[in-house]
Tab-separated table of C-alpha atoms and ligand atoms in Angstrom:
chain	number	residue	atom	x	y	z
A	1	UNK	CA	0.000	0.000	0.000
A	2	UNK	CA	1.210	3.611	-0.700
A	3	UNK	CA	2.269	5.758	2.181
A	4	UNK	CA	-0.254	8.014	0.976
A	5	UNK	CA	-3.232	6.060	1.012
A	6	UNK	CA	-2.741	4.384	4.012
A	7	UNK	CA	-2.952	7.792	6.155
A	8	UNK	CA	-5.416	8.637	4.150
A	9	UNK	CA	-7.173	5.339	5.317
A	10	UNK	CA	-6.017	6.043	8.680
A	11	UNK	CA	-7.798	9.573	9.224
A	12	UNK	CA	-10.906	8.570	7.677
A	13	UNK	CA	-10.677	5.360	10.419
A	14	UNK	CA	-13.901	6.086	12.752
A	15	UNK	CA	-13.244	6.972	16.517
A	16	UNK	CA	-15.590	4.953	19.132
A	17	UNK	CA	-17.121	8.756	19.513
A	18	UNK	CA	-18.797	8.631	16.146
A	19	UNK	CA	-20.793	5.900	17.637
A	20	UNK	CA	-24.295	6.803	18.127
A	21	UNK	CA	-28.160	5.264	18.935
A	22	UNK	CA	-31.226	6.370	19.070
A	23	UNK	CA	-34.606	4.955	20.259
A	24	UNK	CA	-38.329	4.988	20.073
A	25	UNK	CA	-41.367	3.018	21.023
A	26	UNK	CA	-45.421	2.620	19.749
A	27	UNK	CA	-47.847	1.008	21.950
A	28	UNK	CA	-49.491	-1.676	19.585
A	29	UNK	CA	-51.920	-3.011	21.676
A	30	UNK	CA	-55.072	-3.400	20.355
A	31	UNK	CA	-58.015	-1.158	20.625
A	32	UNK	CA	-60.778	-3.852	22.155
A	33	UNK	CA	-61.671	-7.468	21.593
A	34	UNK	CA	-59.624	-8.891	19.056
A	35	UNK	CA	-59.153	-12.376	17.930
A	36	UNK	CA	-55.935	-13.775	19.418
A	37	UNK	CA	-53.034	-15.697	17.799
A	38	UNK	CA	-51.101	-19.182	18.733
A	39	UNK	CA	-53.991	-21.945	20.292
A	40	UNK	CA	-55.946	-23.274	17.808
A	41	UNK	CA	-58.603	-23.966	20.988
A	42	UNK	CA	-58.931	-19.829	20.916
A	43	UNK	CA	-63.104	-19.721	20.337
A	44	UNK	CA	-63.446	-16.122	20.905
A	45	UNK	CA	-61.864	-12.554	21.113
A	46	UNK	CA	-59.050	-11.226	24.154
A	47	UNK	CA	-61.145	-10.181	27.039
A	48	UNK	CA	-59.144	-7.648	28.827
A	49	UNK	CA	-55.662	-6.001	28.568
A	50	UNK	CA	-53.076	-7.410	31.306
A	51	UNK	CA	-49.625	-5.851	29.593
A	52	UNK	CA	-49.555	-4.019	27.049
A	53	UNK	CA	-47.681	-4.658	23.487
A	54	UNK	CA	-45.066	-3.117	22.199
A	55	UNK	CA	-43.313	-1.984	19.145
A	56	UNK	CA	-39.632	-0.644	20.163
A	57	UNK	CA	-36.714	-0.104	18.028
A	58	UNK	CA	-32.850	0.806	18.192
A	59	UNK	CA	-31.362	2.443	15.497
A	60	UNK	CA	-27.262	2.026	15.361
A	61	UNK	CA	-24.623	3.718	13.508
A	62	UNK	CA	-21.091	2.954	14.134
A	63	UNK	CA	-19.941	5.496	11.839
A	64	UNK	CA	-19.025	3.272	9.362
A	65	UNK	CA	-21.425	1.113	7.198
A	66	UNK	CA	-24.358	3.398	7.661
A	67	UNK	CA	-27.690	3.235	9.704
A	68	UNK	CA	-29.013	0.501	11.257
A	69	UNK	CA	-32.629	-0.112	12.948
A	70	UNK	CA	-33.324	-2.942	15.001
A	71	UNK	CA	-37.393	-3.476	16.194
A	72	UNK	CA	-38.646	-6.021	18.129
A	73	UNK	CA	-42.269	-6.444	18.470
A	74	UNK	CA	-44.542	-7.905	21.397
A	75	UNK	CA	-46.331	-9.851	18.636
A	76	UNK	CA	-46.631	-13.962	17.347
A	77	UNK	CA	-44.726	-13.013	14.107
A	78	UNK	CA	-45.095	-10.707	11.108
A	79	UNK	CA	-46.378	-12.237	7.917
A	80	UNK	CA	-44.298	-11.092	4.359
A	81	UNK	CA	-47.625	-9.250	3.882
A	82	UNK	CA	-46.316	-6.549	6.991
A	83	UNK	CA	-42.724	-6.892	7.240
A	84	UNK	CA	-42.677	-6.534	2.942
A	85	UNK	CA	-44.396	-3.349	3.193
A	86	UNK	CA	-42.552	-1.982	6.518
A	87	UNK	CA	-39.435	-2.568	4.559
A	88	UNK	CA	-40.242	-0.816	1.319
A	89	UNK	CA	-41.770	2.381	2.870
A	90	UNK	CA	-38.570	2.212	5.407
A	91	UNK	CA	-36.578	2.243	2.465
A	92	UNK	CA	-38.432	5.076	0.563
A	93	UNK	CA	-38.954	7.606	3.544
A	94	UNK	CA	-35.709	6.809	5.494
A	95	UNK	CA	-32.985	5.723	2.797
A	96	UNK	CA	-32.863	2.608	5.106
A	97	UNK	CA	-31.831	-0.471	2.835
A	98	UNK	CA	-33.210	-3.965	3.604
A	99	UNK	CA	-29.989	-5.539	5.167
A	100	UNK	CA	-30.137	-2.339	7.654
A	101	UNK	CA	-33.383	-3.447	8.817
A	102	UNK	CA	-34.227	-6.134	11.354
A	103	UNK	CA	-38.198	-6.961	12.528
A	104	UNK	CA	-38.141	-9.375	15.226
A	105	UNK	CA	-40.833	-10.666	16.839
A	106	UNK	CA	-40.933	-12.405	20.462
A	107	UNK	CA	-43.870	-15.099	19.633
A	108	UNK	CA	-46.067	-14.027	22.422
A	109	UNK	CA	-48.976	-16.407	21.981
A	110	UNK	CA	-51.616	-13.715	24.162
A	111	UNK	CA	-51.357	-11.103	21.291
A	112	UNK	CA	-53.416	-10.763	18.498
A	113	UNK	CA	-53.606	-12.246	14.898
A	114	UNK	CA	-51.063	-10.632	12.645
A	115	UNK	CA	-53.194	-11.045	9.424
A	116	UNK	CA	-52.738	-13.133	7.111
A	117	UNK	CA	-50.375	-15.000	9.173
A	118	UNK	CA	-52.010	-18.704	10.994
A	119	UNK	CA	-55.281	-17.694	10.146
A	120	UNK	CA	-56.561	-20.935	8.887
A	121	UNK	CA	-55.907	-21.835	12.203
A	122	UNK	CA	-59.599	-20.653	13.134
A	123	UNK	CA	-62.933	-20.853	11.928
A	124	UNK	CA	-63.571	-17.094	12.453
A	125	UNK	CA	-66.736	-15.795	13.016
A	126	UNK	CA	-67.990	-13.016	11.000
A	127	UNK	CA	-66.716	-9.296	11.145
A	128	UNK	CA	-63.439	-11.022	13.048
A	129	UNK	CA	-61.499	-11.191	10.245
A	130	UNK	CA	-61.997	-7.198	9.439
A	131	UNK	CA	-60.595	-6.202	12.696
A	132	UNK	CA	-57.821	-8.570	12.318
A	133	UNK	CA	-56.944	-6.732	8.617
A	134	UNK	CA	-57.739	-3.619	10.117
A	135	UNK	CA	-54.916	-3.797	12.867
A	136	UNK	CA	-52.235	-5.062	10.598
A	137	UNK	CA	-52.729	-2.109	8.559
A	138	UNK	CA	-51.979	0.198	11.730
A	139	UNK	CA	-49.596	-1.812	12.446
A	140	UNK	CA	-47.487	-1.628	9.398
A	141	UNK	CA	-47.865	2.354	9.969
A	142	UNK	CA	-47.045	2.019	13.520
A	143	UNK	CA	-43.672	0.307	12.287
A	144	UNK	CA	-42.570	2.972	10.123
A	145	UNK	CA	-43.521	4.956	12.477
A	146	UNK	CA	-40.881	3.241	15.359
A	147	UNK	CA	-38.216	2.849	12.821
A	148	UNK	CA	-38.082	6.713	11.840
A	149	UNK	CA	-38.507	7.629	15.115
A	150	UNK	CA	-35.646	5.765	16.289
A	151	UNK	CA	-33.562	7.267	13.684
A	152	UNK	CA	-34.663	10.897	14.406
A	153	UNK	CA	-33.329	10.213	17.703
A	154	UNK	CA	-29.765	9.139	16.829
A	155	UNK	CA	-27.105	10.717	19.231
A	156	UNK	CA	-23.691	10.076	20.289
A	157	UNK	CA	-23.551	6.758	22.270
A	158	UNK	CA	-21.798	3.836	23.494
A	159	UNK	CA	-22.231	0.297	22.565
A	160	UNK	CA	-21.348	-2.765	24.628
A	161	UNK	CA	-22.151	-6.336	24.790
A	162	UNK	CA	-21.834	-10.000	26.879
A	163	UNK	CA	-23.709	-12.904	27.673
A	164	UNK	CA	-25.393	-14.580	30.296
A	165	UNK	CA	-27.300	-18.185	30.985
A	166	UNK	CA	-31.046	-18.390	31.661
A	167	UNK	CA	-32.201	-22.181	32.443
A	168	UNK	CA	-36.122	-22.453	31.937
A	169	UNK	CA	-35.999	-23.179	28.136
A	170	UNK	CA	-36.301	-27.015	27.662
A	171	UNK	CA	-36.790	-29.414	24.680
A	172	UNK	CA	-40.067	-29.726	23.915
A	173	UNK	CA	-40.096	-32.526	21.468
A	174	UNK	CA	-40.844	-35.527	23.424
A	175	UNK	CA	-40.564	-39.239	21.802
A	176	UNK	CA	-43.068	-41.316	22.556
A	177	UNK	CA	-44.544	-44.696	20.986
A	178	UNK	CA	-46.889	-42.800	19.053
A	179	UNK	CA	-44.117	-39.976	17.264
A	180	UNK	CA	-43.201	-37.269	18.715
A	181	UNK	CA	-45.537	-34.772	20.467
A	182	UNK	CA	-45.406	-31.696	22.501
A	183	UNK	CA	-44.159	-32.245	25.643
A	184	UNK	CA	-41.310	-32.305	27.826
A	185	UNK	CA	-37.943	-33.735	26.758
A	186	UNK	CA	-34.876	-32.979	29.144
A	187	UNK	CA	-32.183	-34.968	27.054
A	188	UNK	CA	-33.137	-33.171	23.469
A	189	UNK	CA	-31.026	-30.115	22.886
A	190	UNK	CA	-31.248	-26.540	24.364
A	191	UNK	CA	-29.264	-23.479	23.857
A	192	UNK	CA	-29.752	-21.388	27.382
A	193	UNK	CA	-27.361	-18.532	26.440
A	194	UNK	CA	-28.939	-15.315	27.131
A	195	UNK	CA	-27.171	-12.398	25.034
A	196	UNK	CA	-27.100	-8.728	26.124
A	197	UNK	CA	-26.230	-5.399	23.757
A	198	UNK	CA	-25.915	-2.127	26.258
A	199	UNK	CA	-26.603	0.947	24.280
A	200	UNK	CA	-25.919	4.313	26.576
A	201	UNK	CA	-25.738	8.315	25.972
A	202	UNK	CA	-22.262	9.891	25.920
A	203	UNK	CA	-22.979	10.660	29.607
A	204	UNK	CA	-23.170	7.253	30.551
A	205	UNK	CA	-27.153	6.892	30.607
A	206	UNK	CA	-28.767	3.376	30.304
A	207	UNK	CA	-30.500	4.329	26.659
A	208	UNK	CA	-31.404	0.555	25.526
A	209	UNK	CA	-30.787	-3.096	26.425
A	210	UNK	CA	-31.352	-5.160	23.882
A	211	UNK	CA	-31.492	-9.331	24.788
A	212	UNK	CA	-32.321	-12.090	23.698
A	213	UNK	CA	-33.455	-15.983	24.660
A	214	UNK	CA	-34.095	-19.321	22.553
A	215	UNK	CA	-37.444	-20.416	23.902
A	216	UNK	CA	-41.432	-19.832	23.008
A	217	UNK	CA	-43.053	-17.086	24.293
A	218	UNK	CA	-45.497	-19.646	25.318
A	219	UNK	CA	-45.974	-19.682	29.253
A	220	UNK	CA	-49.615	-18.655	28.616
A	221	UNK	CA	-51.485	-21.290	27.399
A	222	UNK	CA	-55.268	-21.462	25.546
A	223	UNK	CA	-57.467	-20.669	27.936
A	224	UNK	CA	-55.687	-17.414	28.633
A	225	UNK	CA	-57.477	-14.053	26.965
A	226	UNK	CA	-55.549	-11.071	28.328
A	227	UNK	CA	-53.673	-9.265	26.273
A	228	UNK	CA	-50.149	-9.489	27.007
A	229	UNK	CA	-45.969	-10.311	26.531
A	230	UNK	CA	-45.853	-13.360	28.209
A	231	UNK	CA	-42.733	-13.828	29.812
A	232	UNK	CA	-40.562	-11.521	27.628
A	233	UNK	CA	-42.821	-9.057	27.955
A	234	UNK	CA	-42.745	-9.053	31.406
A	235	UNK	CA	-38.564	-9.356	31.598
A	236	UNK	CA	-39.041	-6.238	29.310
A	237	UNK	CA	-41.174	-4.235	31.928
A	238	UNK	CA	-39.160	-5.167	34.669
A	239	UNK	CA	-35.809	-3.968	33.281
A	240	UNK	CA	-37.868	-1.217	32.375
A	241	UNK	CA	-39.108	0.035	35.156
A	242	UNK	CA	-35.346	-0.548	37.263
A	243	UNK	CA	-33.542	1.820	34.511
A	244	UNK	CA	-36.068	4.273	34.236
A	245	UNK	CA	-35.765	5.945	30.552
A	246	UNK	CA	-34.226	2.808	29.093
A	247	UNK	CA	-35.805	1.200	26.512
A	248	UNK	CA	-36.196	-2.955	26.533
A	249	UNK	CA	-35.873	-4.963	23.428
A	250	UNK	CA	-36.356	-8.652	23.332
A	251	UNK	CA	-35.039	-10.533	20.513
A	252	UNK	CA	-36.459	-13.885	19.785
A	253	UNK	CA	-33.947	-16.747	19.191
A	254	UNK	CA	-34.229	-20.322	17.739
A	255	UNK	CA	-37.044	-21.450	19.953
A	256	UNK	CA	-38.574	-23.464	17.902
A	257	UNK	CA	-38.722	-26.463	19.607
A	258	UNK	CA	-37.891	-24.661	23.275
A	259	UNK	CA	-40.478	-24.492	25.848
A	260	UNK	CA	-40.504	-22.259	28.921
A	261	UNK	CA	-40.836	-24.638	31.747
A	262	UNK	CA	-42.951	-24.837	34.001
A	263	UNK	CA	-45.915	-23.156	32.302
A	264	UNK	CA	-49.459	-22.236	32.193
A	265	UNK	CA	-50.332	-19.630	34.843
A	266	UNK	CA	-49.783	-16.028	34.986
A	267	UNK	CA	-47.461	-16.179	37.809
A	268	UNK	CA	-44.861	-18.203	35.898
A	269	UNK	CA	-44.791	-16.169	32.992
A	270	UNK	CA	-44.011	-13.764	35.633
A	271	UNK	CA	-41.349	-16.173	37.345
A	272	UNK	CA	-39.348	-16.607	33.779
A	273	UNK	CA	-39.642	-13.092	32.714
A	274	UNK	CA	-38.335	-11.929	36.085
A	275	UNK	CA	-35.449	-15.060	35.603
A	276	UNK	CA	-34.669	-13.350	32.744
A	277	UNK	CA	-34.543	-9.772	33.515
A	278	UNK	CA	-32.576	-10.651	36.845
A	279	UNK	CA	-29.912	-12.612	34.421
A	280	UNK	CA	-29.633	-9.494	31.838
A	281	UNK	CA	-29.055	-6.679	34.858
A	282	UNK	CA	-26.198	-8.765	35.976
A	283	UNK	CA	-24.500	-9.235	32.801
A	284	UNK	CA	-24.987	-5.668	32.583
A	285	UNK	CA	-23.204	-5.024	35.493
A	286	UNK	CA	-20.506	-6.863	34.185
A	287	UNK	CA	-17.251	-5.509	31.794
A	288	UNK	CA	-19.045	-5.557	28.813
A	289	UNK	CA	-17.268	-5.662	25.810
A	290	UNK	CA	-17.558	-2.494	23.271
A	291	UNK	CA	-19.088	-2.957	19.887
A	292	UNK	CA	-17.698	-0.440	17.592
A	293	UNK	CA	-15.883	-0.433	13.909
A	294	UNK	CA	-17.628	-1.151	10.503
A	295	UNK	CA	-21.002	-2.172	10.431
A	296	UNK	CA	-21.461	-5.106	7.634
A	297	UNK	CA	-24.927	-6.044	6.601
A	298	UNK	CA	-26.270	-9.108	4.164
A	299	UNK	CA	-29.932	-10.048	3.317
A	300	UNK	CA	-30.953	-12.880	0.753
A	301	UNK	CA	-34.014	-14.610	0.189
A	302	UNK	CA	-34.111	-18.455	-0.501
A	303	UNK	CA	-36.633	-20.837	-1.591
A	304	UNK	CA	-37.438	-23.634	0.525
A	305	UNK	CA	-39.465	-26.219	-1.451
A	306	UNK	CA	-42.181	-28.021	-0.113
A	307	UNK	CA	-42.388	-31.935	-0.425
A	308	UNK	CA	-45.136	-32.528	-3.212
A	309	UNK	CA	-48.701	-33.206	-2.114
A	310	UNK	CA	-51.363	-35.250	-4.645
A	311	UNK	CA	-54.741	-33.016	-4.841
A	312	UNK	CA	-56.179	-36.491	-3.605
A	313	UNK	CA	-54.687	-35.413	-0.048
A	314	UNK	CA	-56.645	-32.506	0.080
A	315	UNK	CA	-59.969	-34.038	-1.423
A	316	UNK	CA	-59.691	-36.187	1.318
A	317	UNK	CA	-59.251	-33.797	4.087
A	318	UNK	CA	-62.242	-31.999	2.501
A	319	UNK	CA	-64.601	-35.324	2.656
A	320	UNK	CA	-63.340	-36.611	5.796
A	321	UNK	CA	-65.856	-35.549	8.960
A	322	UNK	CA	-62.911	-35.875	11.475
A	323	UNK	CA	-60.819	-33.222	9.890
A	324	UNK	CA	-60.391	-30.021	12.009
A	325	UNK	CA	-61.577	-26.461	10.730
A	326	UNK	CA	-58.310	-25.830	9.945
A	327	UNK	CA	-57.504	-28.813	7.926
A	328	UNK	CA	-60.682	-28.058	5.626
A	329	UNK	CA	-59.342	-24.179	5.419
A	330	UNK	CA	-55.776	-25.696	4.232
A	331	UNK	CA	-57.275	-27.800	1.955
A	332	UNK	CA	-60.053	-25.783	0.061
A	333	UNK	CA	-56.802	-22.990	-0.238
A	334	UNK	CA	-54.443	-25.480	-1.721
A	335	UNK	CA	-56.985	-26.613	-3.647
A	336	UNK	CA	-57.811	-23.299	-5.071
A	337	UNK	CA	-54.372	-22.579	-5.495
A	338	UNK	CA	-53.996	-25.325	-7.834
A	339	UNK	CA	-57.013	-24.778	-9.824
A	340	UNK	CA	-55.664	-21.514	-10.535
A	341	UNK	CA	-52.843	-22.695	-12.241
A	342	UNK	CA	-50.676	-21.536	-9.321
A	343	UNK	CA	-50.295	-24.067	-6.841
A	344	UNK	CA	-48.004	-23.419	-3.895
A	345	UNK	CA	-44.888	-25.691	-4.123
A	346	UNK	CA	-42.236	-23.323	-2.015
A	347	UNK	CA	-42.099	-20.884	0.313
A	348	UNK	CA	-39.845	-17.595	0.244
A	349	UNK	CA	-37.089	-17.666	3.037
A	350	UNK	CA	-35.328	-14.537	4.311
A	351	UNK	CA	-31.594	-14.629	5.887
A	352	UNK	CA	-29.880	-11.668	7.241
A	353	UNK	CA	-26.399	-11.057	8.773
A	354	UNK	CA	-25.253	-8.228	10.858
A	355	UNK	CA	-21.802	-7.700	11.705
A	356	UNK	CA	-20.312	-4.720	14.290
A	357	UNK	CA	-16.322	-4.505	13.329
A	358	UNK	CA	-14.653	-8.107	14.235
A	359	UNK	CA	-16.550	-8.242	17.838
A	360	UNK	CA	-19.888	-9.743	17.050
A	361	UNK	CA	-22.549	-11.263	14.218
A	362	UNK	CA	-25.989	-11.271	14.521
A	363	UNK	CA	-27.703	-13.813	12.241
A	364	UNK	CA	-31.240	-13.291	11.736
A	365	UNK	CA	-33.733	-16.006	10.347
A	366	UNK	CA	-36.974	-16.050	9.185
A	367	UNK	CA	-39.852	-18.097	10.186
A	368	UNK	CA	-39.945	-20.599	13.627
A	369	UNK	CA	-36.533	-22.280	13.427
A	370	UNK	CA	-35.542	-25.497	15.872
A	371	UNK	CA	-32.579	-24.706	18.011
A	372	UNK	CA	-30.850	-27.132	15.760
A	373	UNK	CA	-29.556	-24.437	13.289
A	374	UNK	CA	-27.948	-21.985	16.087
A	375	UNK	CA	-26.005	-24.853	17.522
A	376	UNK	CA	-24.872	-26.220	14.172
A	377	UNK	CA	-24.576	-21.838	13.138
A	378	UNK	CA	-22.274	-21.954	16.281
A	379	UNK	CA	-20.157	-24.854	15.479
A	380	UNK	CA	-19.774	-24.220	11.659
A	381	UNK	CA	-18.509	-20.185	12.769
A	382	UNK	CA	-16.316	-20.647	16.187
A	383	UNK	CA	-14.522	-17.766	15.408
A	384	UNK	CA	-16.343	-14.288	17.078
A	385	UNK	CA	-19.102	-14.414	19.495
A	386	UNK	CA	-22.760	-15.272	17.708
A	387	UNK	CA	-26.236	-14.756	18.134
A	388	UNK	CA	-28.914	-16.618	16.062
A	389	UNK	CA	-32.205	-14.469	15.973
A	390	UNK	CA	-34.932	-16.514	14.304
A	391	UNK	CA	-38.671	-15.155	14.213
A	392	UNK	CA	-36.711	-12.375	12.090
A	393	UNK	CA	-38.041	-10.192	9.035
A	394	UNK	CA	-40.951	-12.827	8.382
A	395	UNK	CA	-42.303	-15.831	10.129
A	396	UNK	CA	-44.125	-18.542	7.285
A	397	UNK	CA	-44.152	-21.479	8.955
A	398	UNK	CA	-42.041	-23.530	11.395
A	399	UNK	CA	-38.156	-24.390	9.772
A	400	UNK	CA	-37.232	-28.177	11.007
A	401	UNK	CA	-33.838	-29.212	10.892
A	402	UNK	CA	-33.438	-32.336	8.644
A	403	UNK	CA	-33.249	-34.211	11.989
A	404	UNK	CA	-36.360	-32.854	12.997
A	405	UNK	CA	-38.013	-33.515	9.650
A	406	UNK	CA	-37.385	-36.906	9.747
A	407	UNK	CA	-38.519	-37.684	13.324
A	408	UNK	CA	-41.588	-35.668	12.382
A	409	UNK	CA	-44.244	-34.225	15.078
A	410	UNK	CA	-45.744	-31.008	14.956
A	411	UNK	CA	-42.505	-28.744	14.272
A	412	UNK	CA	-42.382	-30.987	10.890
A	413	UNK	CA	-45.703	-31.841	9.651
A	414	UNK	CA	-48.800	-30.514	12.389
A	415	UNK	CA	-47.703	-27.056	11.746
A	416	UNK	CA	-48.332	-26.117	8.179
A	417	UNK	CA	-51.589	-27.035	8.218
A	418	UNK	CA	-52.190	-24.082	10.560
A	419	UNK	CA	-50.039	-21.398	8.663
A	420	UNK	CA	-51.694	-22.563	5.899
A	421	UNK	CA	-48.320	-24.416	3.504
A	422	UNK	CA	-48.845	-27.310	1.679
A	423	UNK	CA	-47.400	-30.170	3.697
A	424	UNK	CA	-43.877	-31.123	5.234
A	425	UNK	CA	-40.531	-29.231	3.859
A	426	UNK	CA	-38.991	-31.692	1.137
A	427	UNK	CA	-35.608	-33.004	2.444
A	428	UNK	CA	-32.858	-31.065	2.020
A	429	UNK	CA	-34.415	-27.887	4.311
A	430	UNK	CA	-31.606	-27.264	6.468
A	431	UNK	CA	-28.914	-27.648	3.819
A	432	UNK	CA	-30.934	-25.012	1.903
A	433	UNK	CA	-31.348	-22.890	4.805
A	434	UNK	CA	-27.222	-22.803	5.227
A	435	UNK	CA	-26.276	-22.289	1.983
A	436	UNK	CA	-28.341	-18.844	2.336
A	437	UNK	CA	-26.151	-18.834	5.860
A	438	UNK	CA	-23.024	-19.368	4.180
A	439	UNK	CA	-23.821	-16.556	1.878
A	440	UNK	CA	-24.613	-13.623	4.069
A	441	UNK	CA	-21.987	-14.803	6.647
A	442	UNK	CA	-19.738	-14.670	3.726
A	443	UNK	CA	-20.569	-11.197	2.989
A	444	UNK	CA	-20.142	-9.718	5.639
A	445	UNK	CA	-16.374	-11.085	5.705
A	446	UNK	CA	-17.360	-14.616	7.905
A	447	UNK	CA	-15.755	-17.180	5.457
A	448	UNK	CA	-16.828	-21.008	6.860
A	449	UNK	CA	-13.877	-22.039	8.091
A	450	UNK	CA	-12.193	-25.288	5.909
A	451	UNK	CA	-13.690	-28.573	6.076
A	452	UNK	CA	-11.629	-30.676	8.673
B	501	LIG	ZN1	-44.537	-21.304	17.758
């Protein structure tokens, strides 16, 4: 390199004091009754209000890379219906490009529909289905909304980050005679690492925490119709309301096939989101490690293709009287979908990769993904410390690891009937998934380390 050039280089380097955040927040609960997302058992609207939902967001510049903005969202998960159309008018009013952008949802289960997403899950009755569209119009506005807000509010900051441990996510997939099935399995595999991102003013003020946890958001169970965060909602409040003017952002990880356990009363959601606010204010306590140099950014969209399904299948589902309301619904739509010449055989998969300097990547997948891919995400990139968001930019379906797929249960086959997808993932799934890995990773200057 020329002597020139490289002090050239050298001055334009950024300082840690061009760092700076900003925040904002939008309540998103909804206005009254509304039907309510997760248990297909649900057979009529919320009832009351216990915690309010949220939409909050972090926007990041390091000084080098550009803008960031980071949302989470006290929601089940955003259909490519909301987070398309966030994206595009994020893009259009705020210059922010789609790898800058992150929508993460935390899977709380006592929130509402996000329309279109799982509704052939229920047999709605009339007028339900107009509030439902209703509020995922305001919400897509109410997103914009968070993200320019959180950009407006960009100042000089500092950015640190660590990890703790949180232990009441297990393995839910439990063998049995019969398959697998929801339950509890102690032996399958868990990932309990809780990660923590510090964002304060130049002054030294708590301004966000983001953090993050691999398990469903799940503590509240069907016959629950408040309104609320479950657990992470509650860890949010808490940490909340001990840093008063900080901002709480929970991050959903690969919880597919993670339980929170023990569940189904309001005091335990209560117990795990306190567990896990407890476990975040004492990594923050700890040295934290800064996050500062180039930001690096990669988004791609896959295909994942869907093993075929004869019409037959569906004809049957139609005729048979066991079948549930929303086998019929998944039928008559694949059904229609075929007679329209356009049958679904694939879904659209979105992969993202965020990178701060050399210090720490944040992979983001779409969709409910088994804990399967962060651990193999983790071994394939040993390197730099990792976090593997899933829930991220769109959720379609669950996404089994080939393991998973072939032991079947509802994270492989039970599920898509719900969001509405043809039938089981054709093998291959996780292979396709990681090539998509292997290319944002690669991107943003994480080659996969040789073969041994
Ligand atoms: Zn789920």
């Amino acid at each position: 390199m020329r002597p020139f050039l490289f002090f050239a280089l050298l001055a334009a380097a950024p300082s840690f004091a061009a760092v700076r955040a900003g925040v904002a927040r939008v309540d998103i609960t909804p206005s009254g009754p509304i039907w309510m997302s997760g248990y297909a058992s649900r057979n009529h609207p919320s009832e009351s209000v216990r915690q309010h939902l949220w939409a909050r967001a972090v926007a990041i510049d390091t000084g080098s890379g550009g803008r960031l903005v980071i949302v989470g969202t006290d929601l089940i998960g955003l259909p490519f219906e909301v987070a398309n159309e966030v994206a595009a008018r994020a893009r259009q009013k705020f210059g922010i490009e789609r790898s800058h952008l992150l929508l993460n949802s935390s899977h709380t289960h006592t929130g509402p529909v996000v329309w279109p997403n799982l509704a052939s899950m229920f047999a709605l009755p009339p007028g339900e289905d107009q509030k439902l569209k209703a509020y995922a119009a305001h919400l897509t506005d109410d997103l914009v909304a968070v993200i320019g807000g959180a950009l407006a509010d960009l100042r000089p900051a500092t950015i640190a980050f660590g990890f703790g441990q949180a232990g009441f996510a297990i393995n839910r997939r439990e063998p049995t005679a019969n398959g697998v099935r929801i339950g509890l399995n102690p032996s399958g595999p868990v990932d309990h690492e809780v990660p923590v991102i510090r964002i304060a003013s130049a002054d030294g003020h708590l301004l966000a925490i983001l953090f993050a946890y691999a398990c469903h958001n799940t503590t509240l169970t069907g016959e629950f119709y408040q309104i609320s965060g479950d657990y992470a909602g509650f860890a949010e409040a808490e940490l909340e309301s001990k840093n008063p003017g900080a901002t709480a952002v929970y991050l959903q990880l690969c919880a597919g096939d993670q339980n929170p356990n023990p569940r189904s009363t309001p005091e335990l959601a209560e117990q795990h989101g306190h567990e896990l606010a407890a476990e975040v204010g004492r990594v923050l306590t700890t040295s934290m490690k800064p996050l500062a140099g180039r930001l690096r950014t990669a988004y791609a969209m896959t295909t994942l293709p869907f093993a075929p399904v004869e019409r037959s299948t569906y004809e049957a589902d139609l005729r048979n009287p066991k079948s549930s309301p929303a086998a019929r619904q998944r039928a008559q739509k694949m059904l229609a979908a075929v007679d329209s010449g356009h049958p679904i055989r694939d879904t659209p998969y979105p992969v993202q990769a965020i990178r701060f300097g050399n210090a720490l990547t944040l992979l983001a997948l779409g969709g409910e993904v088994v804990v399967d891919y962060d651990l193999r995400a983790k071994r394939e990139y040993p390197g730099e410390p990792l976090i593997v968001a899933a829930y991220s930019n769109a959720v379609m379906c669950y996404i089994p690891s080939e393991r998973v797929l072939k032991e079947g249960g509802y994270e492989a086959v039970d599920n898509l009937i719900y969001y509405g997808q043809p039938g089981p993932f054709a093998p291959g799934v996780e292979n396709t998934v990681f090539e998509a890995v292997h290319k944002v990773m690669k991107e943003v200057g994480q080659a996969l380390p040789p073969a041994r």
